[in-house]
PDB file of C-alpha atoms (C1' of nucleotides) in Angstrom:
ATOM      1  CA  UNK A   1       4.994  -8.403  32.512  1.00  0.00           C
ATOM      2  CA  UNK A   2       4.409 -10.509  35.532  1.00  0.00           C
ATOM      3  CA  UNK A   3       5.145 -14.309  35.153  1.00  0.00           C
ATOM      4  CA  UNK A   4       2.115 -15.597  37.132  1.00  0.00           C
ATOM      5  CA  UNK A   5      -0.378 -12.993  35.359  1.00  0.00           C
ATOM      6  CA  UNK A   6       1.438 -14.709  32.177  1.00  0.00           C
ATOM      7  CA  UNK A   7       0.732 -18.181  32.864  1.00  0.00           C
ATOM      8  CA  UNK A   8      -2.758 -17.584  34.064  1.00  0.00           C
ATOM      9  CA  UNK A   9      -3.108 -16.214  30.340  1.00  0.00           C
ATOM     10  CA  UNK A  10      -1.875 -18.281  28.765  1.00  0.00           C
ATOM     11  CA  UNK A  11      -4.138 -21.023  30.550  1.00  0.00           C
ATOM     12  CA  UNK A  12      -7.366 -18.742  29.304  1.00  0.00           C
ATOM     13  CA  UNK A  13      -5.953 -18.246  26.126  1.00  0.00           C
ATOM     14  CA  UNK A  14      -5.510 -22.373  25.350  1.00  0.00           C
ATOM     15  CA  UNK A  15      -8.919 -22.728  26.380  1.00  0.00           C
ATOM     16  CA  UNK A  16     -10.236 -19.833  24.499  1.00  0.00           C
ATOM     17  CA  UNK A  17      -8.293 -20.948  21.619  1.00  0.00           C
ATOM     18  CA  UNK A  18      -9.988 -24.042  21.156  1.00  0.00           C
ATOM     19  CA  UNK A  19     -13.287 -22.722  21.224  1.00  0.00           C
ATOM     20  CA  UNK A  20     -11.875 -20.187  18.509  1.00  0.00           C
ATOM     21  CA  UNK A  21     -12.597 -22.704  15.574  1.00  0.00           C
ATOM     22  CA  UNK A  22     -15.348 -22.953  13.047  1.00  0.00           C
ATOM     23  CA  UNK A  23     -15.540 -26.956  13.109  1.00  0.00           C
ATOM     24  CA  UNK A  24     -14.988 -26.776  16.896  1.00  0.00           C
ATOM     25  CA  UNK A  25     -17.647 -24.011  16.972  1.00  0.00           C
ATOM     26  CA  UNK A  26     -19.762 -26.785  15.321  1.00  0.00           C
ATOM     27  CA  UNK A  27     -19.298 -29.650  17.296  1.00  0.00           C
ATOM     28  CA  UNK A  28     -19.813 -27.353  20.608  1.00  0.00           C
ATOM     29  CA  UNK A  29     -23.187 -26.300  19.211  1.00  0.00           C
ATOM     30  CA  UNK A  30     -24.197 -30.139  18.314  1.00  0.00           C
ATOM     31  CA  UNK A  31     -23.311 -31.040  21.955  1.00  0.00           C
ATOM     32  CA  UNK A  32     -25.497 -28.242  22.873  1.00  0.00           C
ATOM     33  CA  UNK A  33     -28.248 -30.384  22.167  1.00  0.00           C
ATOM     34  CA  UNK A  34     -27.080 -33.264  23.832  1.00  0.00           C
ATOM     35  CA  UNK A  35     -24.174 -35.888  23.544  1.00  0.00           C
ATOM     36  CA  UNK A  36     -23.585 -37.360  20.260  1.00  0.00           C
ATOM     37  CA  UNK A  37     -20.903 -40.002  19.087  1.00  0.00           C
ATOM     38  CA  UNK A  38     -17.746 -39.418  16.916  1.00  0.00           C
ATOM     39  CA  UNK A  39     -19.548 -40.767  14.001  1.00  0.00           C
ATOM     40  CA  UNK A  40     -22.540 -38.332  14.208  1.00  0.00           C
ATOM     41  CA  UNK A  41     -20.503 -35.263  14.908  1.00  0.00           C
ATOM     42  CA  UNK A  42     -18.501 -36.382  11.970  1.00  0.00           C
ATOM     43  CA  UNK A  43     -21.328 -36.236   9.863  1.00  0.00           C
ATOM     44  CA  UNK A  44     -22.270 -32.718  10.982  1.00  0.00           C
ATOM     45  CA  UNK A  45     -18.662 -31.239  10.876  1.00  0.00           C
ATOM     46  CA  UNK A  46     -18.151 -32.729   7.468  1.00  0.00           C
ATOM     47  CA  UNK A  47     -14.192 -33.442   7.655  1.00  0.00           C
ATOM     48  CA  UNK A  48     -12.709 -36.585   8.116  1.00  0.00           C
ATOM     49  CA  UNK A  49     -13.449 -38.437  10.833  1.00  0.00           C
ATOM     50  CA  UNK A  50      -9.790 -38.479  12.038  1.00  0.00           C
ATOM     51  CA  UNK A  51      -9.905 -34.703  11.761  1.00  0.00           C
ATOM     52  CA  UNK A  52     -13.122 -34.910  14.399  1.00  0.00           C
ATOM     53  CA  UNK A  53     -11.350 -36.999  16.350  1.00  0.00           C
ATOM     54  CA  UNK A  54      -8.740 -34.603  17.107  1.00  0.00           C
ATOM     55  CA  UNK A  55     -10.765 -31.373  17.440  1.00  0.00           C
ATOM     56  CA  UNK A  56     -12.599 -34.042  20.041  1.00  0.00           C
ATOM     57  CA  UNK A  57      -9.178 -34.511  22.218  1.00  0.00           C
ATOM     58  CA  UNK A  58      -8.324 -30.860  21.990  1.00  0.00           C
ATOM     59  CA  UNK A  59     -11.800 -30.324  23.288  1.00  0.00           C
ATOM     60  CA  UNK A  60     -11.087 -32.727  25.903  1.00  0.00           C
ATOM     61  CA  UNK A  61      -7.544 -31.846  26.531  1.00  0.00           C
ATOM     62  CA  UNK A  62      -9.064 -27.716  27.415  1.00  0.00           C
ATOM     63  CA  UNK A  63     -11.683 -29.472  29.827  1.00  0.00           C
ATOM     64  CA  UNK A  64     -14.761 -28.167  27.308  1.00  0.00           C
ATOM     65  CA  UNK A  65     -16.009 -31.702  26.813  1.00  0.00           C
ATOM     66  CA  UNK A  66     -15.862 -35.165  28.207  1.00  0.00           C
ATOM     67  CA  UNK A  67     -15.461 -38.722  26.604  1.00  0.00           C
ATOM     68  CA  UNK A  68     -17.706 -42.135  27.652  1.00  0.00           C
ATOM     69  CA  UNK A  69     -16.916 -45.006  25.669  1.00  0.00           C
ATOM     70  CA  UNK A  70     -19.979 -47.213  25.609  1.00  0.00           C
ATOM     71  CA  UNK A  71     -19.580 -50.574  23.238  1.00  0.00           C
ATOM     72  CA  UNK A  72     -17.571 -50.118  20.687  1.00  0.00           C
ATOM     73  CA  UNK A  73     -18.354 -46.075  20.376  1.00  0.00           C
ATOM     74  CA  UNK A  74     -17.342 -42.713  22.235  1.00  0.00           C
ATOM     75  CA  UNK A  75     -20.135 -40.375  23.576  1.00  0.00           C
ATOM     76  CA  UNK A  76     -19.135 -36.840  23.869  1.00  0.00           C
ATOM     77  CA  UNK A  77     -21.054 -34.494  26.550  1.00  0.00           C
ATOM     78  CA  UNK A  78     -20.188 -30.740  26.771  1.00  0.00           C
ATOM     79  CA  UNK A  79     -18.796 -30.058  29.952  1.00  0.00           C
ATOM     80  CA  UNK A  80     -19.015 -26.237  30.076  1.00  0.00           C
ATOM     81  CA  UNK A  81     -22.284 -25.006  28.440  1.00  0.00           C
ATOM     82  CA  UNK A  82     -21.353 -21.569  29.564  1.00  0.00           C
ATOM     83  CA  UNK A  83     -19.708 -20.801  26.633  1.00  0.00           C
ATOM     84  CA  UNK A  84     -22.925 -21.304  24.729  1.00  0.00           C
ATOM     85  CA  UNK A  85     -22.926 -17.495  26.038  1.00  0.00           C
ATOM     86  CA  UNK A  86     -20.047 -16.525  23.995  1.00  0.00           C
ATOM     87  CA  UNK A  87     -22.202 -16.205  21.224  1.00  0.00           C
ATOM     88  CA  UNK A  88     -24.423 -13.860  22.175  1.00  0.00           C
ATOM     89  CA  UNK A  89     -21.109 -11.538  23.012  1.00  0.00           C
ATOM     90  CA  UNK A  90     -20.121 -12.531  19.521  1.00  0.00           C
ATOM     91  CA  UNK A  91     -22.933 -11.921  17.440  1.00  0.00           C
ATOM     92  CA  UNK A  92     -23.489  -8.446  19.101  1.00  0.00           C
ATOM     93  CA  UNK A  93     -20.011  -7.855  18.314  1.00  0.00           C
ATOM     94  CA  UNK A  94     -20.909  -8.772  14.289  1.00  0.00           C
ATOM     95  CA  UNK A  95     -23.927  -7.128  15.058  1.00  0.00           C
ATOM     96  CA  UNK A  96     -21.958  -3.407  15.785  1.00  0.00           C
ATOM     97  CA  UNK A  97     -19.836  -4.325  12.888  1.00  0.00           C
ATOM     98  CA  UNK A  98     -22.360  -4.640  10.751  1.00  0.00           C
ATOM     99  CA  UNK A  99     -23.851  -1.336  11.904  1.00  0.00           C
ATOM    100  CA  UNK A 100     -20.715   0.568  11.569  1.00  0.00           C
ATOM    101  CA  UNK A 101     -20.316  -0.693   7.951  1.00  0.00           C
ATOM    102  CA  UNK A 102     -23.817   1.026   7.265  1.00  0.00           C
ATOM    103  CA  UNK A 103     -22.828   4.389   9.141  1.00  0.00           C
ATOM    104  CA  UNK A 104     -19.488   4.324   6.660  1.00  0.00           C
ATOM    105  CA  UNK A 105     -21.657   3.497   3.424  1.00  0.00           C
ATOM    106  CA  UNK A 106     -24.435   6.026   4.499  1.00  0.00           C
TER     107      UNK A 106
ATOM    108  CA  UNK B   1     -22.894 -29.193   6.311  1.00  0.00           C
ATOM    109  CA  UNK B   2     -24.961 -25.987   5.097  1.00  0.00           C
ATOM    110  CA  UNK B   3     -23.106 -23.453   3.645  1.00  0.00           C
ATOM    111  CA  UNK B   4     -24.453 -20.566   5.576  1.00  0.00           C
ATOM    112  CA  UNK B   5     -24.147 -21.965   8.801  1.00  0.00           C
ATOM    113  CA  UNK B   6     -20.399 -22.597   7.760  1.00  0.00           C
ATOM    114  CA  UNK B   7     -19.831 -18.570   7.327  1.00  0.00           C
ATOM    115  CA  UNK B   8     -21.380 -17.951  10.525  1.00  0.00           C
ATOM    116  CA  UNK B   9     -19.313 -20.251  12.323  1.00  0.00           C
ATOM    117  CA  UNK B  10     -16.347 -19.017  10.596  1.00  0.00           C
ATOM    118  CA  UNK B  11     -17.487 -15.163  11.468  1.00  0.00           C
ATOM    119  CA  UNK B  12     -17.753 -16.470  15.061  1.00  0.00           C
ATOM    120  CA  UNK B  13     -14.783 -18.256  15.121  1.00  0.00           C
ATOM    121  CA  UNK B  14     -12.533 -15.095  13.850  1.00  0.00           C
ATOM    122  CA  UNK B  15     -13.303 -13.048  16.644  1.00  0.00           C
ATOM    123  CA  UNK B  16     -13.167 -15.762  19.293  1.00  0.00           C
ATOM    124  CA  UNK B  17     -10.066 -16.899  17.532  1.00  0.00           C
ATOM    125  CA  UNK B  18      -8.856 -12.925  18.195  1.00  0.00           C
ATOM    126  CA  UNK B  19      -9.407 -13.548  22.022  1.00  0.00           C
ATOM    127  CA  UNK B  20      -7.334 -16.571  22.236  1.00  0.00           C
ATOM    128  CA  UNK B  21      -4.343 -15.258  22.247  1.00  0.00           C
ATOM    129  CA  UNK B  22      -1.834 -14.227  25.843  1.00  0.00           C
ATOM    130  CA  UNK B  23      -0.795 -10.929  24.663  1.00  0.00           C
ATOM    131  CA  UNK B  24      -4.033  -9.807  23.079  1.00  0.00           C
ATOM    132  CA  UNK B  25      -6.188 -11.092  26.542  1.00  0.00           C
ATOM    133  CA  UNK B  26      -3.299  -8.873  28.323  1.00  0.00           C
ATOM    134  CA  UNK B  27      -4.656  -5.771  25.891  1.00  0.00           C
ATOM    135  CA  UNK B  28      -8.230  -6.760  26.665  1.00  0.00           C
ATOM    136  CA  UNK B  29      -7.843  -6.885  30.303  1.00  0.00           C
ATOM    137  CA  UNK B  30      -5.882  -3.247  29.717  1.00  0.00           C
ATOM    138  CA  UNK B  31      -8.704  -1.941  27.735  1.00  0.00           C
ATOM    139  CA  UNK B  32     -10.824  -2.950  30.147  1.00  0.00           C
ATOM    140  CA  UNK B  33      -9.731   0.194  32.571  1.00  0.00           C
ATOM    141  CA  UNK B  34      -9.997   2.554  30.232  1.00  0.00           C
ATOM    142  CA  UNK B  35      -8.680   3.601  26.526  1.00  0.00           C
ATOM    143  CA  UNK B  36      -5.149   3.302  26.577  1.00  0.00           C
ATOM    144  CA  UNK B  37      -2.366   4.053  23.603  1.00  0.00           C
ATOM    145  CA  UNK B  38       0.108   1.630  21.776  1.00  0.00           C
ATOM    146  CA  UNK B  39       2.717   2.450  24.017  1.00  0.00           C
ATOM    147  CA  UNK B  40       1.541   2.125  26.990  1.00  0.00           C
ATOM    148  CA  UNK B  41       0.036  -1.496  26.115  1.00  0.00           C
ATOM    149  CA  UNK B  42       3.440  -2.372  24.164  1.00  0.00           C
ATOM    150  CA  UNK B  43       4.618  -1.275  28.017  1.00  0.00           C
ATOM    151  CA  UNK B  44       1.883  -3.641  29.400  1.00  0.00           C
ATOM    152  CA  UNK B  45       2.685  -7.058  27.238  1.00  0.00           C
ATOM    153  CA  UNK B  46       6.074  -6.839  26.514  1.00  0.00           C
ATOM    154  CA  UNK B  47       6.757  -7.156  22.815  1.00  0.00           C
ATOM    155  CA  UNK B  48       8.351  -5.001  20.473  1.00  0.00           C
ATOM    156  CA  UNK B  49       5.456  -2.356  19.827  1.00  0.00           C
ATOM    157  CA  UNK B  50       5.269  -3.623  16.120  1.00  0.00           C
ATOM    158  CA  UNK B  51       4.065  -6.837  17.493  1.00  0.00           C
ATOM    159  CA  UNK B  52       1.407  -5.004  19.580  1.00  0.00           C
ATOM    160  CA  UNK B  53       0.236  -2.555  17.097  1.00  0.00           C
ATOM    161  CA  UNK B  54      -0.425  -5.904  14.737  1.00  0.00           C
ATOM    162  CA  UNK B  55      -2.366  -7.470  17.655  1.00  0.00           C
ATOM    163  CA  UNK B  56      -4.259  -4.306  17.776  1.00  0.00           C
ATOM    164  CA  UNK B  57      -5.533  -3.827  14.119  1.00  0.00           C
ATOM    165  CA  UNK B  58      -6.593  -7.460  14.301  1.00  0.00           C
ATOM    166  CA  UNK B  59      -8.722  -6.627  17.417  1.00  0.00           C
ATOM    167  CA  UNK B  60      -9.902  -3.984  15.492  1.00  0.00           C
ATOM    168  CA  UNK B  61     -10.560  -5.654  12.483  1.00  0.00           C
ATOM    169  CA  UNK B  62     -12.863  -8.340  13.935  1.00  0.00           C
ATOM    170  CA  UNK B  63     -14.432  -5.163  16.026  1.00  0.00           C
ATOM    171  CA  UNK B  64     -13.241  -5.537  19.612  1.00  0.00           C
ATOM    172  CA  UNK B  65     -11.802  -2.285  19.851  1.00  0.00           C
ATOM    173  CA  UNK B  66     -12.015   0.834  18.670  1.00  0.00           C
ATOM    174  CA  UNK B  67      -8.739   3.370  17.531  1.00  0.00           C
ATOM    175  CA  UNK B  68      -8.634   7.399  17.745  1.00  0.00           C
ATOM    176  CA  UNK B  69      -5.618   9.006  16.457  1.00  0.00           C
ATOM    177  CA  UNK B  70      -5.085  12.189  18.952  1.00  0.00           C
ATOM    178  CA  UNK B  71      -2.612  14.415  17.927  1.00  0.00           C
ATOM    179  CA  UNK B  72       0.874  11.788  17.210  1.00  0.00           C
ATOM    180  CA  UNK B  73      -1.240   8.619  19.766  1.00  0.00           C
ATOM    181  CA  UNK B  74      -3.203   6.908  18.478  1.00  0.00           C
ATOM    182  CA  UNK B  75      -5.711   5.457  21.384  1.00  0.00           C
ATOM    183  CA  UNK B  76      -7.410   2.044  21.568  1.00  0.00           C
ATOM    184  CA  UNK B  77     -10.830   1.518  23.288  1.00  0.00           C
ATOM    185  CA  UNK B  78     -12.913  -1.778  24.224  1.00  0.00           C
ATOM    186  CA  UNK B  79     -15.758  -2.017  22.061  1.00  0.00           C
ATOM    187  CA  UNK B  80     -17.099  -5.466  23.242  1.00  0.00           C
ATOM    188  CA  UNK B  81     -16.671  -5.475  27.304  1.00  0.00           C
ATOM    189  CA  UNK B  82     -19.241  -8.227  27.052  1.00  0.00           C
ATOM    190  CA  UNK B  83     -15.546 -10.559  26.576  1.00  0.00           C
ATOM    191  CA  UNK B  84     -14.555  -9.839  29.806  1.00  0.00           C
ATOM    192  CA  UNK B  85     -17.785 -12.350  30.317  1.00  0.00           C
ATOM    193  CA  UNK B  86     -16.069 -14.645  28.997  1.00  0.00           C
ATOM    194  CA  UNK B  87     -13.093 -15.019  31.802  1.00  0.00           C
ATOM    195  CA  UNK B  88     -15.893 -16.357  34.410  1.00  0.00           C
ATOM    196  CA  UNK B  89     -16.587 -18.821  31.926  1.00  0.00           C
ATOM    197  CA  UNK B  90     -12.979 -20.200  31.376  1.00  0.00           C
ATOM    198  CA  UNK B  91     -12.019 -19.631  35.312  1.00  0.00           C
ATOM    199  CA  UNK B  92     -14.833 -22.236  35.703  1.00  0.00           C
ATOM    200  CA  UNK B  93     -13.345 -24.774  33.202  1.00  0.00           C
ATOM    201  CA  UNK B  94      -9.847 -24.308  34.692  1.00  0.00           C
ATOM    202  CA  UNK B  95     -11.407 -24.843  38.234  1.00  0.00           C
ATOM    203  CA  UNK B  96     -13.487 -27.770  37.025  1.00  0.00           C
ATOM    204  CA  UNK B  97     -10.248 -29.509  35.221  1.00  0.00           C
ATOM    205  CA  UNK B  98      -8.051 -29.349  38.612  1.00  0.00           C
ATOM    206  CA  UNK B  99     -10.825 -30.897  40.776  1.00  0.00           C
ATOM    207  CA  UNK B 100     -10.898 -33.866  37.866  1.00  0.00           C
ATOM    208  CA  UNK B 101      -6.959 -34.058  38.422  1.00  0.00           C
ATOM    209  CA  UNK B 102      -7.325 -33.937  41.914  1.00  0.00           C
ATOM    210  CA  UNK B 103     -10.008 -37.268  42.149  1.00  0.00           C
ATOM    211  CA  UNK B 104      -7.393 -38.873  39.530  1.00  0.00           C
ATOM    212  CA  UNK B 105      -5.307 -38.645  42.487  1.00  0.00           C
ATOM    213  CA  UNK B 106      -6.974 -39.174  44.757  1.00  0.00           C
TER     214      UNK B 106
ATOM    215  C1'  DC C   1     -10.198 -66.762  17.052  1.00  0.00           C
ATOM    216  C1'  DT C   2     -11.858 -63.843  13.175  1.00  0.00           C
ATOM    217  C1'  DC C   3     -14.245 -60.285  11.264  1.00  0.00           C
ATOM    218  C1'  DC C   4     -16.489 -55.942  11.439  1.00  0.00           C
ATOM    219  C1'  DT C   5     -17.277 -51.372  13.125  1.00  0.00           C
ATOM    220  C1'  DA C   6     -15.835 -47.176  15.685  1.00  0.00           C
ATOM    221  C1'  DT C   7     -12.283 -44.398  17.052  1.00  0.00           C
ATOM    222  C1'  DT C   8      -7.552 -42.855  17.739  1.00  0.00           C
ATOM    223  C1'  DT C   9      -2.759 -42.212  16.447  1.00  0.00           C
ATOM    224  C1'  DG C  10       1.313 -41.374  13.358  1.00  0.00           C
ATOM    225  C1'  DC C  11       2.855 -39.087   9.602  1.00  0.00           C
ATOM    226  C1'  DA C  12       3.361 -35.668   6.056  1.00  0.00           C
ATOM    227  C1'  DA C  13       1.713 -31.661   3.552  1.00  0.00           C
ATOM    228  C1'  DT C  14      -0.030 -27.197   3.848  1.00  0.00           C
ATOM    229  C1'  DA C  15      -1.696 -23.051   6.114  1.00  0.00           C
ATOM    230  C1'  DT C  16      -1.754 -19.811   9.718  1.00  0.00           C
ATOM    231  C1'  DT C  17       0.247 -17.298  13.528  1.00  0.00           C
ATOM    232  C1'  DG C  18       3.384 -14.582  16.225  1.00  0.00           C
ATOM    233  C1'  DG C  19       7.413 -12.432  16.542  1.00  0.00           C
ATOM    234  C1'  DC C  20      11.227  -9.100  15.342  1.00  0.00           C
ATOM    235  C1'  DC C  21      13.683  -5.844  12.424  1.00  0.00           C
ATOM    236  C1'  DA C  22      13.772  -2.321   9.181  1.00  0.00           C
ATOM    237  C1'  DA C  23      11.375   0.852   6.419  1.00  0.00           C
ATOM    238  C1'  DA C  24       7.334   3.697   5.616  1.00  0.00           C
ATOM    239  C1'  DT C  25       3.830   6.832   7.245  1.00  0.00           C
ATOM    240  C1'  DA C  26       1.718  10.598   9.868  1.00  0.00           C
ATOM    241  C1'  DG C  27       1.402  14.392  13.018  1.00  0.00           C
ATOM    242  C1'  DG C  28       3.508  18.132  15.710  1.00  0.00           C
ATOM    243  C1'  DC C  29       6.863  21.574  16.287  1.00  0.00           C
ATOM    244  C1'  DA C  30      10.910  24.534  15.399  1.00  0.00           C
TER     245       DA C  30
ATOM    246  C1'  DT D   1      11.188  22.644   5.231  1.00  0.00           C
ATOM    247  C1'  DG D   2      13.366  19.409   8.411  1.00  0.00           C
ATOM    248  C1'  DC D   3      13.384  16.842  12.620  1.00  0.00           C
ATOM    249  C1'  DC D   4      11.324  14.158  16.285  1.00  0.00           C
ATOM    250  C1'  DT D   5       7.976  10.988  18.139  1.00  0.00           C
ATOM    251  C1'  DA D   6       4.303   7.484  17.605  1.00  0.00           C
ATOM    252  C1'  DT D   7       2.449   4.037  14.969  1.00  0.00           C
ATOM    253  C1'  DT D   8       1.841   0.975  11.007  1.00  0.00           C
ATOM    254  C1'  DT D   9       3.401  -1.944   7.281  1.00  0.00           C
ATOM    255  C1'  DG D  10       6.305  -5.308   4.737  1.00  0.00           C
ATOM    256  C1'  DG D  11       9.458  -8.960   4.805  1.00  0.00           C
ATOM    257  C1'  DC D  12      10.982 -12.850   6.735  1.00  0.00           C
ATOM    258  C1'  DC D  13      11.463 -16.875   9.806  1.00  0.00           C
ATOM    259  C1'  DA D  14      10.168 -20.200  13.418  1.00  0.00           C
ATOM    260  C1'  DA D  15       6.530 -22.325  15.743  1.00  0.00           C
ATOM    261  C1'  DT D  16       1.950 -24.019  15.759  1.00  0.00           C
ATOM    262  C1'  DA D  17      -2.381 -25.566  13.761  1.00  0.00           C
ATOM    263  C1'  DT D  18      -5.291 -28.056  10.462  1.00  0.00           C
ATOM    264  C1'  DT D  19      -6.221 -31.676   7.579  1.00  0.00           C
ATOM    265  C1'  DG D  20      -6.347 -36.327   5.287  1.00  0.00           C
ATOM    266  C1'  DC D  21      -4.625 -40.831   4.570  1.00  0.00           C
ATOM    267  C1'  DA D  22      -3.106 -45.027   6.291  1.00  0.00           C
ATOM    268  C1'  DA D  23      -2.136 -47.878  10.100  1.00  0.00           C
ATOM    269  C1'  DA D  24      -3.076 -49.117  14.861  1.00  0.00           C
ATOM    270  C1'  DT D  25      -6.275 -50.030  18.579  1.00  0.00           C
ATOM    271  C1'  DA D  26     -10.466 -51.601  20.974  1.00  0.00           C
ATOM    272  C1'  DG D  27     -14.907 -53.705  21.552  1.00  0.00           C
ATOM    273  C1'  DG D  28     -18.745 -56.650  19.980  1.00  0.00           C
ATOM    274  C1'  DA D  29     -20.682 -60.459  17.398  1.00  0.00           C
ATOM    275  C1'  DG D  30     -20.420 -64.775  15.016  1.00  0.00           C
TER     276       DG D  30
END
DNA sequence: CTCCTATTTGCAATATTGGCCAAATAGGCA
DNA sequence: TGCCTATTTGGCCAATATTGCAAATAGGAG
């Protein structure tokens, strides 16, 4: 396979990747609604908040999300709210499976 | 955090976790002409076609794509082409993350 | 400066993924 | 039946990802 188609793939598939986690899924859907601090995403995520932290940076490091540290905490702001529509691909995806499961059954 | 929202997230995240992956964007983008059969996407990405047909039943598994055994092939089809959404989406992040580098330069 | 709070980083343990090879399976054809 | 081709499965290993704890860092307040 080409090299350069590689490489572009690999650059969607990083990105992709991160999006491709449940606690990531989470924090993307809290910043939905607006930016939030480590603290308060740690809260909704539930792991440890150096856990958070790194999903954060990984965030961060795709380009998904950006960091503002104001006092002595670290807003978060999602930076690409168009993949907000992955879920509707993704649901109707669950959606079909769901479906199909009933056709087999019936 | 909620229980049920935790298996909907993880739902989600399986099948975005399926699309972050080089080889298995390669199949996508394959897919995305047409139904094609192991070979000729093991031709496509380049692994050994063991590699590919794994790639393939996970695709399947999380209800991407399709399979139809004709005669000794066994053909793969895009179930979802609402994914191929999703490559606007991360073009846009890439794009947004080299104009940050460039005004760190700058 | 010292203490307190918020976050990040380093480290280690564990889990998951991606890959190949070899073996198994399945269909078609002589 | 036996052979050939196409694909899948199992085993195994290396690389990567996820997580928590403890230590380091950074900013604000006294």
């Amino acid at each position: 396979m080409d090299a350069n188609r590689q490489k572009r793939l690999e650059a969607r598939a990083r990105i992709l990747k991160a999006v491709g986690n449940a606690s990531r899924l989470l924090i993307l859907e809290e910043l939905a609604q607006g930016e939030k601090c480590v603290a308060d995403l740690t809260q909704a995520v539930g792991n440890d908040i150096s856990t958070v932290s790194k999903h954060l940076s990984l965030l961060k490091s795709v380009g998904l999300v950006r960091d503002e540290k104001r006092g002595n905490q670290v807003f978060y702001t999602l930076l690409a709210p168009c993949v907000l529509n992955f879920f509707d691909c993704v649901e109707s995806v669950l959606e079909a499976r769901v479906q199909h499961q009933i056709e087999m059954i019936g």
